[in-house]
């Protein structure tokens, strides 16, 4: 269903009568949000409001739990801070601004109508299914092709940016745990470790015995009008209250993604 088609979205939810609703929908790419701010805003704000209204109406007859995919991008920040549920939001992109709206709207419905509505404030979460325009997958895809001899260069933007990268599979488990908790609330999911894009590059290329410095170029095209330089999350509340754990290390995440893209590059080469 199209998030901007509010009547079909409402009908869909009222027909299915779900027990749990997870709203992961958004225009989710930060750089794209600078190029398409209106679309990013519409999807990010109208979509969640339509879903919250439908869930509110269903909630009159039975318990319906609602999960909103909030984002570490909402923190923005400057300098090297550790963010938790109490940290202030300073969005630096249309993507992040729309996410702040959806976060506050979810809280508003929770408090106004006593709904089971939660915000999961997730730091970057990656996997072999990550979109190819996000930096982790762009790197592992390139490593696969360079190792197969079908690509020679990788063009990136700011490789000094630092992110708290975890494995999406671990985070999806955390999302589900939030909806099973006795009380609705907001929780951060993060690994508690941060790494630069350059460290990701180094790990990914050295895993196949290549030196990333021989392949990297930078282009203005991949720099953003405003940048979130450093993200590091503190997941202690989720660890304590939900008994959630980030199980996959940074190193294992990089290897998992490179292994998958070594395979896909081989398939590409013969087809
Ligand atoms: P984000 O944290 O949600 O914006 O996830 P991304 O994977 O898109 O970007 C993570 C960081 O990598 C940001 O600080 C980007 O500026 C930086 N970066 C550097 N080069 C690139 C690039 O070529 N593509 C993307 N997507 N990000 C890049």
PDB file of C-alpha atoms and ligand atoms in Angstrom:
ATOM      1  CA  UNK A   1       0.000   0.000   0.000  1.00  0.00           C
ATOM      2  CA  UNK A   2       1.147   3.550  -0.753  1.00  0.00           C
ATOM      3  CA  UNK A   3       1.714   5.456   2.494  1.00  0.00           C
ATOM      4  CA  UNK A   4       0.344   8.575   0.859  1.00  0.00           C
ATOM      5  CA  UNK A   5      -2.907   6.842  -0.114  1.00  0.00           C
ATOM      6  CA  UNK A   6      -4.463   7.222   3.314  1.00  0.00           C
ATOM      7  CA  UNK A   7      -7.819   5.620   2.520  1.00  0.00           C
ATOM      8  CA  UNK A   8      -6.395   2.377   1.135  1.00  0.00           C
ATOM      9  CA  UNK A   9      -3.834   2.240   3.947  1.00  0.00           C
ATOM     10  CA  UNK A  10      -6.623   2.664   6.520  1.00  0.00           C
ATOM     11  CA  UNK A  11      -8.777   0.012   4.819  1.00  0.00           C
ATOM     12  CA  UNK A  12      -5.852  -2.386   4.732  1.00  0.00           C
ATOM     13  CA  UNK A  13      -5.214  -2.083   8.468  1.00  0.00           C
ATOM     14  CA  UNK A  14      -8.908  -2.253   9.389  1.00  0.00           C
ATOM     15  CA  UNK A  15      -9.371  -5.369   7.232  1.00  0.00           C
ATOM     16  CA  UNK A  16      -6.334  -7.260   8.486  1.00  0.00           C
ATOM     17  CA  UNK A  17      -6.958  -6.311  12.139  1.00  0.00           C
ATOM     18  CA  UNK A  18      -3.310  -6.935  13.085  1.00  0.00           C
ATOM     19  CA  UNK A  19      -2.122  -7.448  16.673  1.00  0.00           C
ATOM     20  CA  UNK A  20       1.176  -5.726  15.886  1.00  0.00           C
ATOM     21  CA  UNK A  21       2.033  -3.011  13.377  1.00  0.00           C
ATOM     22  CA  UNK A  22       5.654  -2.160  12.531  1.00  0.00           C
ATOM     23  CA  UNK A  23       6.077   1.083  10.593  1.00  0.00           C
ATOM     24  CA  UNK A  24       9.469   0.848   8.890  1.00  0.00           C
ATOM     25  CA  UNK A  25       8.322   2.788   5.836  1.00  0.00           C
ATOM     26  CA  UNK A  26      10.105   5.988   4.840  1.00  0.00           C
ATOM     27  CA  UNK A  27      12.206   7.582   2.155  1.00  0.00           C
ATOM     28  CA  UNK A  28      15.154   6.223   4.092  1.00  0.00           C
ATOM     29  CA  UNK A  29      18.233   7.653   2.382  1.00  0.00           C
ATOM     30  CA  UNK A  30      19.666  10.802   4.001  1.00  0.00           C
ATOM     31  CA  UNK A  31      21.379  12.141   0.858  1.00  0.00           C
ATOM     32  CA  UNK A  32      18.216  11.565  -1.218  1.00  0.00           C
ATOM     33  CA  UNK A  33      16.213  13.487   1.411  1.00  0.00           C
ATOM     34  CA  UNK A  34      18.159  16.653   0.528  1.00  0.00           C
ATOM     35  CA  UNK A  35      17.236  16.160  -3.134  1.00  0.00           C
ATOM     36  CA  UNK A  36      13.581  15.231  -2.504  1.00  0.00           C
ATOM     37  CA  UNK A  37      12.650  17.038   0.722  1.00  0.00           C
ATOM     38  CA  UNK A  38       8.928  17.295   0.036  1.00  0.00           C
ATOM     39  CA  UNK A  39       8.425  13.629  -0.786  1.00  0.00           C
ATOM     40  CA  UNK A  40      10.582  12.627   2.221  1.00  0.00           C
ATOM     41  CA  UNK A  41       8.478  14.856   4.487  1.00  0.00           C
ATOM     42  CA  UNK A  42       5.142  13.635   3.133  1.00  0.00           C
ATOM     43  CA  UNK A  43       5.950   9.943   3.472  1.00  0.00           C
ATOM     44  CA  UNK A  44       7.596  10.412   6.862  1.00  0.00           C
ATOM     45  CA  UNK A  45       4.832  12.467   8.460  1.00  0.00           C
ATOM     46  CA  UNK A  46       1.516  11.666   6.751  1.00  0.00           C
ATOM     47  CA  UNK A  47       2.170   7.925   6.627  1.00  0.00           C
ATOM     48  CA  UNK A  48       2.718   7.535  10.353  1.00  0.00           C
ATOM     49  CA  UNK A  49      -0.283   9.732  11.172  1.00  0.00           C
ATOM     50  CA  UNK A  50      -2.569   7.631   8.976  1.00  0.00           C
ATOM     51  CA  UNK A  51      -1.326   4.427  10.601  1.00  0.00           C
ATOM     52  CA  UNK A  52      -1.631   5.830  14.136  1.00  0.00           C
ATOM     53  CA  UNK A  53      -5.238   6.883  13.424  1.00  0.00           C
ATOM     54  CA  UNK A  54      -6.081   3.382  12.111  1.00  0.00           C
ATOM     55  CA  UNK A  55      -4.404   1.712  15.076  1.00  0.00           C
ATOM     56  CA  UNK A  56      -6.281   4.016  17.432  1.00  0.00           C
ATOM     57  CA  UNK A  57      -9.573   3.042  15.911  1.00  0.00           C
ATOM     58  CA  UNK A  58      -8.731  -0.715  16.021  1.00  0.00           C
ATOM     59  CA  UNK A  59      -7.496  -0.361  19.620  1.00  0.00           C
ATOM     60  CA  UNK A  60     -11.037   0.298  20.832  1.00  0.00           C
ATOM     61  CA  UNK A  61     -11.841  -3.400  20.376  1.00  0.00           C
ATOM     62  CA  UNK A  62      -8.555  -5.153  21.109  1.00  0.00           C
ATOM     63  CA  UNK A  63      -4.910  -4.572  22.025  1.00  0.00           C
ATOM     64  CA  UNK A  64      -2.893  -3.427  19.017  1.00  0.00           C
ATOM     65  CA  UNK A  65       0.824  -2.709  19.463  1.00  0.00           C
ATOM     66  CA  UNK A  66       2.503  -0.135  17.249  1.00  0.00           C
ATOM     67  CA  UNK A  67       6.231   0.157  16.500  1.00  0.00           C
ATOM     68  CA  UNK A  68       7.686   3.308  14.942  1.00  0.00           C
ATOM     69  CA  UNK A  69      11.140   3.105  13.349  1.00  0.00           C
ATOM     70  CA  UNK A  70      12.835   6.132  14.898  1.00  0.00           C
ATOM     71  CA  UNK A  71      16.420   6.859  13.972  1.00  0.00           C
ATOM     72  CA  UNK A  72      19.784   7.828  15.441  1.00  0.00           C
ATOM     73  CA  UNK A  73      19.887  10.486  12.687  1.00  0.00           C
ATOM     74  CA  UNK A  74      17.432  12.462  14.865  1.00  0.00           C
ATOM     75  CA  UNK A  75      20.317  13.275  17.253  1.00  0.00           C
ATOM     76  CA  UNK A  76      22.444  15.051  14.653  1.00  0.00           C
ATOM     77  CA  UNK A  77      24.935  16.227  17.219  1.00  0.00           C
ATOM     78  CA  UNK A  78      28.318  17.890  17.096  1.00  0.00           C
ATOM     79  CA  UNK A  79      31.459  16.513  18.633  1.00  0.00           C
ATOM     80  CA  UNK A  80      31.799  13.092  20.185  1.00  0.00           C
ATOM     81  CA  UNK A  81      28.780  12.327  22.303  1.00  0.00           C
ATOM     82  CA  UNK A  82      27.135   9.115  23.416  1.00  0.00           C
ATOM     83  CA  UNK A  83      23.391   9.250  22.773  1.00  0.00           C
ATOM     84  CA  UNK A  84      20.649   7.644  24.838  1.00  0.00           C
ATOM     85  CA  UNK A  85      16.869   8.020  25.214  1.00  0.00           C
ATOM     86  CA  UNK A  86      17.334  11.327  27.118  1.00  0.00           C
ATOM     87  CA  UNK A  87      19.554  13.009  24.520  1.00  0.00           C
ATOM     88  CA  UNK A  88      18.236  15.989  22.634  1.00  0.00           C
ATOM     89  CA  UNK A  89      17.252  15.820  18.960  1.00  0.00           C
ATOM     90  CA  UNK A  90      19.073  18.136  16.562  1.00  0.00           C
ATOM     91  CA  UNK A  91      18.082  16.861  13.112  1.00  0.00           C
ATOM     92  CA  UNK A  92      20.455  17.824  10.316  1.00  0.00           C
ATOM     93  CA  UNK A  93      18.552  16.577   7.252  1.00  0.00           C
ATOM     94  CA  UNK A  94      14.982  16.485   5.904  1.00  0.00           C
ATOM     95  CA  UNK A  95      15.096  12.731   6.634  1.00  0.00           C
ATOM     96  CA  UNK A  96      15.934  13.338  10.299  1.00  0.00           C
ATOM     97  CA  UNK A  97      13.396  16.169  10.662  1.00  0.00           C
ATOM     98  CA  UNK A  98      10.606  13.902   9.362  1.00  0.00           C
ATOM     99  CA  UNK A  99      11.743  11.148  11.763  1.00  0.00           C
ATOM    100  CA  UNK A 100      11.531  13.591  14.712  1.00  0.00           C
ATOM    101  CA  UNK A 101       7.950  14.420  13.743  1.00  0.00           C
ATOM    102  CA  UNK A 102       6.991  10.728  13.569  1.00  0.00           C
ATOM    103  CA  UNK A 103       8.713  10.057  16.912  1.00  0.00           C
ATOM    104  CA  UNK A 104       6.826  12.867  18.650  1.00  0.00           C
ATOM    105  CA  UNK A 105       3.524  11.870  17.018  1.00  0.00           C
ATOM    106  CA  UNK A 106       3.950   8.294  18.276  1.00  0.00           C
ATOM    107  CA  UNK A 107       4.559   9.632  21.804  1.00  0.00           C
ATOM    108  CA  UNK A 108       1.576  11.955  21.479  1.00  0.00           C
ATOM    109  CA  UNK A 109      -0.728   9.041  20.638  1.00  0.00           C
ATOM    110  CA  UNK A 110       0.735   6.902  23.419  1.00  0.00           C
ATOM    111  CA  UNK A 111       0.126   9.631  25.995  1.00  0.00           C
ATOM    112  CA  UNK A 112      -3.183  10.987  24.691  1.00  0.00           C
ATOM    113  CA  UNK A 113      -5.002   7.720  24.003  1.00  0.00           C
ATOM    114  CA  UNK A 114      -3.175   5.261  26.247  1.00  0.00           C
ATOM    115  CA  UNK A 115      -2.082   3.292  23.176  1.00  0.00           C
ATOM    116  CA  UNK A 116       0.682   0.676  23.107  1.00  0.00           C
ATOM    117  CA  UNK A 117       2.911   2.752  20.811  1.00  0.00           C
ATOM    118  CA  UNK A 118       6.713   2.546  21.002  1.00  0.00           C
ATOM    119  CA  UNK A 119       9.657   4.254  19.311  1.00  0.00           C
ATOM    120  CA  UNK A 120      12.735   2.153  18.599  1.00  0.00           C
ATOM    121  CA  UNK A 121      15.621   4.595  18.168  1.00  0.00           C
ATOM    122  CA  UNK A 122      17.853   2.399  16.036  1.00  0.00           C
ATOM    123  CA  UNK A 123      21.425   3.233  15.153  1.00  0.00           C
ATOM    124  CA  UNK A 124      22.602   2.131  11.686  1.00  0.00           C
ATOM    125  CA  UNK A 125      21.821  -1.526  11.057  1.00  0.00           C
ATOM    126  CA  UNK A 126      23.244  -3.345   8.079  1.00  0.00           C
ATOM    127  CA  UNK A 127      23.104  -6.737   6.379  1.00  0.00           C
ATOM    128  CA  UNK A 128      23.704  -8.301   2.955  1.00  0.00           C
ATOM    129  CA  UNK A 129      20.201  -6.985   2.071  1.00  0.00           C
ATOM    130  CA  UNK A 130      21.175  -3.338   2.671  1.00  0.00           C
ATOM    131  CA  UNK A 131      20.406  -1.015  -0.259  1.00  0.00           C
ATOM    132  CA  UNK A 132      23.412  -0.581  -2.528  1.00  0.00           C
ATOM    133  CA  UNK A 133      23.503   3.211  -2.138  1.00  0.00           C
ATOM    134  CA  UNK A 134      24.229   3.020   1.607  1.00  0.00           C
ATOM    135  CA  UNK A 135      27.919   3.226   2.354  1.00  0.00           C
ATOM    136  CA  UNK A 136      28.452  -0.233   3.927  1.00  0.00           C
ATOM    137  CA  UNK A 137      26.839  -2.150   1.076  1.00  0.00           C
ATOM    138  CA  UNK A 138      28.387   0.157  -1.523  1.00  0.00           C
ATOM    139  CA  UNK A 139      31.780  -0.808  -0.089  1.00  0.00           C
ATOM    140  CA  UNK A 140      31.137  -4.569   0.194  1.00  0.00           C
ATOM    141  CA  UNK A 141      29.592  -4.671  -3.290  1.00  0.00           C
ATOM    142  CA  UNK A 142      32.726  -2.966  -4.645  1.00  0.00           C
ATOM    143  CA  UNK A 143      35.012  -5.370  -2.775  1.00  0.00           C
ATOM    144  CA  UNK A 144      33.198  -8.307  -4.384  1.00  0.00           C
ATOM    145  CA  UNK A 145      33.523  -6.845  -7.874  1.00  0.00           C
ATOM    146  CA  UNK A 146      37.115  -5.695  -7.433  1.00  0.00           C
ATOM    147  CA  UNK A 147      38.077  -9.180  -6.197  1.00  0.00           C
ATOM    148  CA  UNK A 148      36.323 -10.626  -9.288  1.00  0.00           C
ATOM    149  CA  UNK A 149      38.066  -8.205 -11.616  1.00  0.00           C
ATOM    150  CA  UNK A 150      34.882  -6.490 -12.808  1.00  0.00           C
ATOM    151  CA  UNK A 151      35.394  -3.113 -11.078  1.00  0.00           C
ATOM    152  CA  UNK A 152      38.516  -1.010 -10.647  1.00  0.00           C
ATOM    153  CA  UNK A 153      37.566   2.044  -8.534  1.00  0.00           C
ATOM    154  CA  UNK A 154      35.244   2.963  -5.683  1.00  0.00           C
ATOM    155  CA  UNK A 155      34.062   6.576  -5.419  1.00  0.00           C
ATOM    156  CA  UNK A 156      32.921   7.789  -1.995  1.00  0.00           C
ATOM    157  CA  UNK A 157      32.247  10.991  -0.055  1.00  0.00           C
ATOM    158  CA  UNK A 158      33.243  11.701   3.564  1.00  0.00           C
ATOM    159  CA  UNK A 159      35.161   8.670   4.810  1.00  0.00           C
ATOM    160  CA  UNK A 160      35.881  10.316   8.184  1.00  0.00           C
ATOM    161  CA  UNK A 161      32.260   9.989   9.310  1.00  0.00           C
ATOM    162  CA  UNK A 162      31.758   7.605  12.200  1.00  0.00           C
ATOM    163  CA  UNK A 163      28.758   5.306  12.743  1.00  0.00           C
ATOM    164  CA  UNK A 164      27.559   2.797  15.320  1.00  0.00           C
ATOM    165  CA  UNK A 165      26.917  -0.095  12.901  1.00  0.00           C
ATOM    166  CA  UNK A 166      25.086  -3.252  13.997  1.00  0.00           C
ATOM    167  CA  UNK A 167      23.549  -6.281  12.293  1.00  0.00           C
ATOM    168  CA  UNK A 168      19.931  -5.756  11.177  1.00  0.00           C
ATOM    169  CA  UNK A 169      18.935  -9.278  12.278  1.00  0.00           C
ATOM    170  CA  UNK A 170      19.819  -8.459  15.896  1.00  0.00           C
ATOM    171  CA  UNK A 171      17.861  -5.201  15.695  1.00  0.00           C
ATOM    172  CA  UNK A 172      14.701  -6.806  14.291  1.00  0.00           C
ATOM    173  CA  UNK A 173      14.698  -9.096  17.314  1.00  0.00           C
ATOM    174  CA  UNK A 174      14.923  -5.986  19.519  1.00  0.00           C
ATOM    175  CA  UNK A 175      11.958  -4.401  17.715  1.00  0.00           C
ATOM    176  CA  UNK A 176       9.844  -7.465  18.443  1.00  0.00           C
ATOM    177  CA  UNK A 177      11.001  -7.456  22.098  1.00  0.00           C
ATOM    178  CA  UNK A 178       9.790  -3.869  22.493  1.00  0.00           C
ATOM    179  CA  UNK A 179       6.272  -4.884  21.507  1.00  0.00           C
ATOM    180  CA  UNK A 180       6.308  -7.785  23.997  1.00  0.00           C
ATOM    181  CA  UNK A 181       7.332  -5.503  26.906  1.00  0.00           C
ATOM    182  CA  UNK A 182       4.721  -4.855  29.617  1.00  0.00           C
ATOM    183  CA  UNK A 183       4.753  -1.091  29.089  1.00  0.00           C
ATOM    184  CA  UNK A 184       5.162   1.006  25.919  1.00  0.00           C
ATOM    185  CA  UNK A 185       8.208   3.275  25.908  1.00  0.00           C
ATOM    186  CA  UNK A 186      11.151   4.439  23.759  1.00  0.00           C
ATOM    187  CA  UNK A 187      14.357   2.397  23.512  1.00  0.00           C
ATOM    188  CA  UNK A 188      17.741   2.873  21.823  1.00  0.00           C
ATOM    189  CA  UNK A 189      19.243  -0.092  19.961  1.00  0.00           C
ATOM    190  CA  UNK A 190      22.967   0.296  19.250  1.00  0.00           C
ATOM    191  CA  UNK A 191      26.193  -1.665  19.667  1.00  0.00           C
ATOM    192  CA  UNK A 192      27.948   0.901  21.872  1.00  0.00           C
ATOM    193  CA  UNK A 193      30.889   0.990  19.420  1.00  0.00           C
ATOM    194  CA  UNK A 194      31.586   3.448  16.660  1.00  0.00           C
ATOM    195  CA  UNK A 195      33.794   3.091  13.568  1.00  0.00           C
ATOM    196  CA  UNK A 196      34.712   5.446  10.754  1.00  0.00           C
ATOM    197  CA  UNK A 197      33.815   4.746   7.135  1.00  0.00           C
ATOM    198  CA  UNK A 198      37.554   4.409   6.596  1.00  0.00           C
ATOM    199  CA  UNK A 199      37.752   1.639   9.221  1.00  0.00           C
ATOM    200  CA  UNK A 200      34.898  -0.172   7.460  1.00  0.00           C
ATOM    201  CA  UNK A 201      36.801   0.187   4.170  1.00  0.00           C
ATOM    202  CA  UNK A 202      39.986  -1.118   5.693  1.00  0.00           C
ATOM    203  CA  UNK A 203      38.270  -4.152   7.274  1.00  0.00           C
ATOM    204  CA  UNK A 204      36.341  -5.023   4.113  1.00  0.00           C
ATOM    205  CA  UNK A 205      39.277  -4.750   1.711  1.00  0.00           C
ATOM    206  CA  UNK A 206      41.831  -6.394   3.980  1.00  0.00           C
ATOM    207  CA  UNK A 207      39.482  -9.363   4.454  1.00  0.00           C
ATOM    208  CA  UNK A 208      40.250 -10.217   0.795  1.00  0.00           C
ATOM    209  CA  UNK A 209      43.897  -9.126   1.110  1.00  0.00           C
ATOM    210  CA  UNK A 210      43.501  -5.865  -0.772  1.00  0.00           C
ATOM    211  CA  UNK A 211      44.690  -2.373   0.179  1.00  0.00           C
ATOM    212  CA  UNK A 212      41.674  -0.016  -0.019  1.00  0.00           C
ATOM    213  CA  UNK A 213      43.957   2.983  -0.645  1.00  0.00           C
ATOM    214  CA  UNK A 214      44.667   1.699  -4.151  1.00  0.00           C
ATOM    215  CA  UNK A 215      41.002   1.793  -5.156  1.00  0.00           C
ATOM    216  CA  UNK A 216      39.425   4.812  -3.455  1.00  0.00           C
ATOM    217  CA  UNK A 217      38.465   8.090  -5.078  1.00  0.00           C
ATOM    218  CA  UNK A 218      36.329  10.835  -3.588  1.00  0.00           C
ATOM    219  CA  UNK A 219      33.776  12.979  -5.336  1.00  0.00           C
ATOM    220  CA  UNK A 220      31.763  16.039  -4.239  1.00  0.00           C
ATOM    221  CA  UNK A 221      28.713  14.190  -5.493  1.00  0.00           C
ATOM    222  CA  UNK A 222      28.715  12.031  -2.356  1.00  0.00           C
ATOM    223  CA  UNK A 223      29.207  14.809   0.186  1.00  0.00           C
ATOM    224  CA  UNK A 224      26.023  16.106   1.804  1.00  0.00           C
ATOM    225  CA  UNK A 225      24.876  19.705   2.394  1.00  0.00           C
ATOM    226  CA  UNK A 226      25.134  18.945   6.122  1.00  0.00           C
ATOM    227  CA  UNK A 227      26.799  15.951   7.751  1.00  0.00           C
ATOM    228  CA  UNK A 228      26.274  13.931  10.919  1.00  0.00           C
ATOM    229  CA  UNK A 229      29.926  13.328  11.755  1.00  0.00           C
ATOM    230  CA  UNK A 230      29.755  10.965  14.680  1.00  0.00           C
ATOM    231  CA  UNK A 231      27.101   8.589  16.006  1.00  0.00           C
ATOM    232  CA  UNK A 232      27.530   6.403  19.061  1.00  0.00           C
ATOM    233  CA  UNK A 233      24.625   4.907  20.979  1.00  0.00           C
ATOM    234  CA  UNK A 234      24.161   3.646  24.521  1.00  0.00           C
ATOM    235  CA  UNK A 235      21.842   0.600  24.471  1.00  0.00           C
ATOM    236  CA  UNK A 236      21.868   0.001  28.257  1.00  0.00           C
ATOM    237  CA  UNK A 237      18.148   0.659  28.725  1.00  0.00           C
ATOM    238  CA  UNK A 238      17.203  -1.989  26.122  1.00  0.00           C
ATOM    239  CA  UNK A 239      19.789  -4.374  27.571  1.00  0.00           C
ATOM    240  CA  UNK A 240      18.405  -3.963  31.087  1.00  0.00           C
ATOM    241  CA  UNK A 241      14.663  -3.757  30.425  1.00  0.00           C
ATOM    242  CA  UNK A 242      14.283  -5.976  27.344  1.00  0.00           C
ATOM    243  CA  UNK A 243      17.276  -8.223  27.929  1.00  0.00           C
ATOM    244  CA  UNK A 244      18.320  -7.400  24.362  1.00  0.00           C
ATOM    245  CA  UNK A 245      21.922  -7.913  23.194  1.00  0.00           C
ATOM    246  CA  UNK A 246      23.685  -6.879  19.990  1.00  0.00           C
ATOM    247  CA  UNK A 247      25.108 -10.330  19.158  1.00  0.00           C
ATOM    248  CA  UNK A 248      27.098  -9.636  15.993  1.00  0.00           C
ATOM    249  CA  UNK A 249      30.501  -7.911  16.184  1.00  0.00           C
ATOM    250  CA  UNK A 250      31.647  -5.217  13.746  1.00  0.00           C
ATOM    251  CA  UNK A 251      34.176  -7.626  12.276  1.00  0.00           C
ATOM    252  CA  UNK A 252      31.594 -10.401  11.766  1.00  0.00           C
ATOM    253  CA  UNK A 253      29.184  -7.932  10.169  1.00  0.00           C
ATOM    254  CA  UNK A 254      31.803  -6.778   7.653  1.00  0.00           C
ATOM    255  CA  UNK A 255      32.752 -10.390   6.859  1.00  0.00           C
ATOM    256  CA  UNK A 256      29.118 -11.467   6.448  1.00  0.00           C
ATOM    257  CA  UNK A 257      28.501  -8.646   3.960  1.00  0.00           C
ATOM    258  CA  UNK A 258      31.744  -9.172   2.019  1.00  0.00           C
ATOM    259  CA  UNK A 259      31.145 -12.945   1.814  1.00  0.00           C
ATOM    260  CA  UNK A 260      27.677 -12.376   0.339  1.00  0.00           C
ATOM    261  CA  UNK A 261      28.988  -9.851  -2.196  1.00  0.00           C
ATOM    262  CA  UNK A 262      31.929 -12.051  -3.229  1.00  0.00           C
ATOM    263  CA  UNK A 263      29.294 -14.611  -4.190  1.00  0.00           C
ATOM    264  CA  UNK A 264      27.036 -12.128  -5.976  1.00  0.00           C
ATOM    265  CA  UNK A 265      30.004 -10.745  -7.953  1.00  0.00           C
ATOM    266  CA  UNK A 266      30.872 -14.255  -9.175  1.00  0.00           C
ATOM    267  CA  UNK A 267      27.283 -14.840 -10.299  1.00  0.00           C
ATOM    268  CA  UNK A 268      27.271 -11.445 -12.085  1.00  0.00           C
ATOM    269  CA  UNK A 269      30.493 -12.282 -13.855  1.00  0.00           C
ATOM    270  CA  UNK A 270      29.268 -15.527 -15.417  1.00  0.00           C
ATOM    271  CA  UNK A 271      25.774 -14.310 -16.313  1.00  0.00           C
TER     272      UNK A 271
HETATM  273  P1  LIG B   1      23.269   7.214   7.142  1.00  0.00           P
HETATM  274  O1  LIG B   1      24.094   7.222   8.389  1.00  0.00           O
HETATM  275  O2  LIG B   1      21.860   6.808   7.388  1.00  0.00           O
HETATM  276  O3  LIG B   1      23.345   8.471   6.363  1.00  0.00           O
HETATM  277  O4  LIG B   1      23.866   5.980   6.263  1.00  0.00           O
HETATM  278  P2  LIG B   1      24.804   5.973   4.963  1.00  0.00           P
HETATM  279  O5  LIG B   1      25.313   4.566   4.842  1.00  0.00           O
HETATM  280  O6  LIG B   1      24.094   6.536   3.776  1.00  0.00           O
HETATM  281  O7  LIG B   1      25.997   6.960   5.321  1.00  0.00           O
HETATM  282  C1  LIG B   1      26.854   6.731   6.423  1.00  0.00           C
HETATM  283  C2  LIG B   1      27.999   7.740   6.382  1.00  0.00           C
HETATM  284  O8  LIG B   1      28.861   7.436   5.287  1.00  0.00           O
HETATM  285  C3  LIG B   1      27.557   9.195   6.181  1.00  0.00           C
HETATM  286  O9  LIG B   1      28.273  10.001   7.081  1.00  0.00           O
HETATM  287  C4  LIG B   1      27.958   9.500   4.750  1.00  0.00           C
HETATM  288  O10 LIG B   1      28.268  10.863   4.508  1.00  0.00           O
HETATM  289  C5  LIG B   1      29.211   8.644   4.614  1.00  0.00           C
HETATM  290  N1  LIG B   1      29.565   8.359   3.218  1.00  0.00           N
HETATM  291  C6  LIG B   1      30.777   8.550   2.642  1.00  0.00           C
HETATM  292  N2  LIG B   1      30.759   8.196   1.355  1.00  0.00           N
HETATM  293  C7  LIG B   1      29.487   7.763   1.083  1.00  0.00           C
HETATM  294  C8  LIG B   1      28.858   7.285  -0.102  1.00  0.00           C
HETATM  295  O11 LIG B   1      29.448   7.167  -1.178  1.00  0.00           O
HETATM  296  N3  LIG B   1      27.544   6.917   0.015  1.00  0.00           N
HETATM  297  C9  LIG B   1      26.858   7.003   1.199  1.00  0.00           C
HETATM  298  N4  LIG B   1      25.583   6.622   1.256  1.00  0.00           N
HETATM  299  N5  LIG B   1      27.438   7.492   2.320  1.00  0.00           N
HETATM  300  C10 LIG B   1      28.735   7.869   2.272  1.00  0.00           C
END
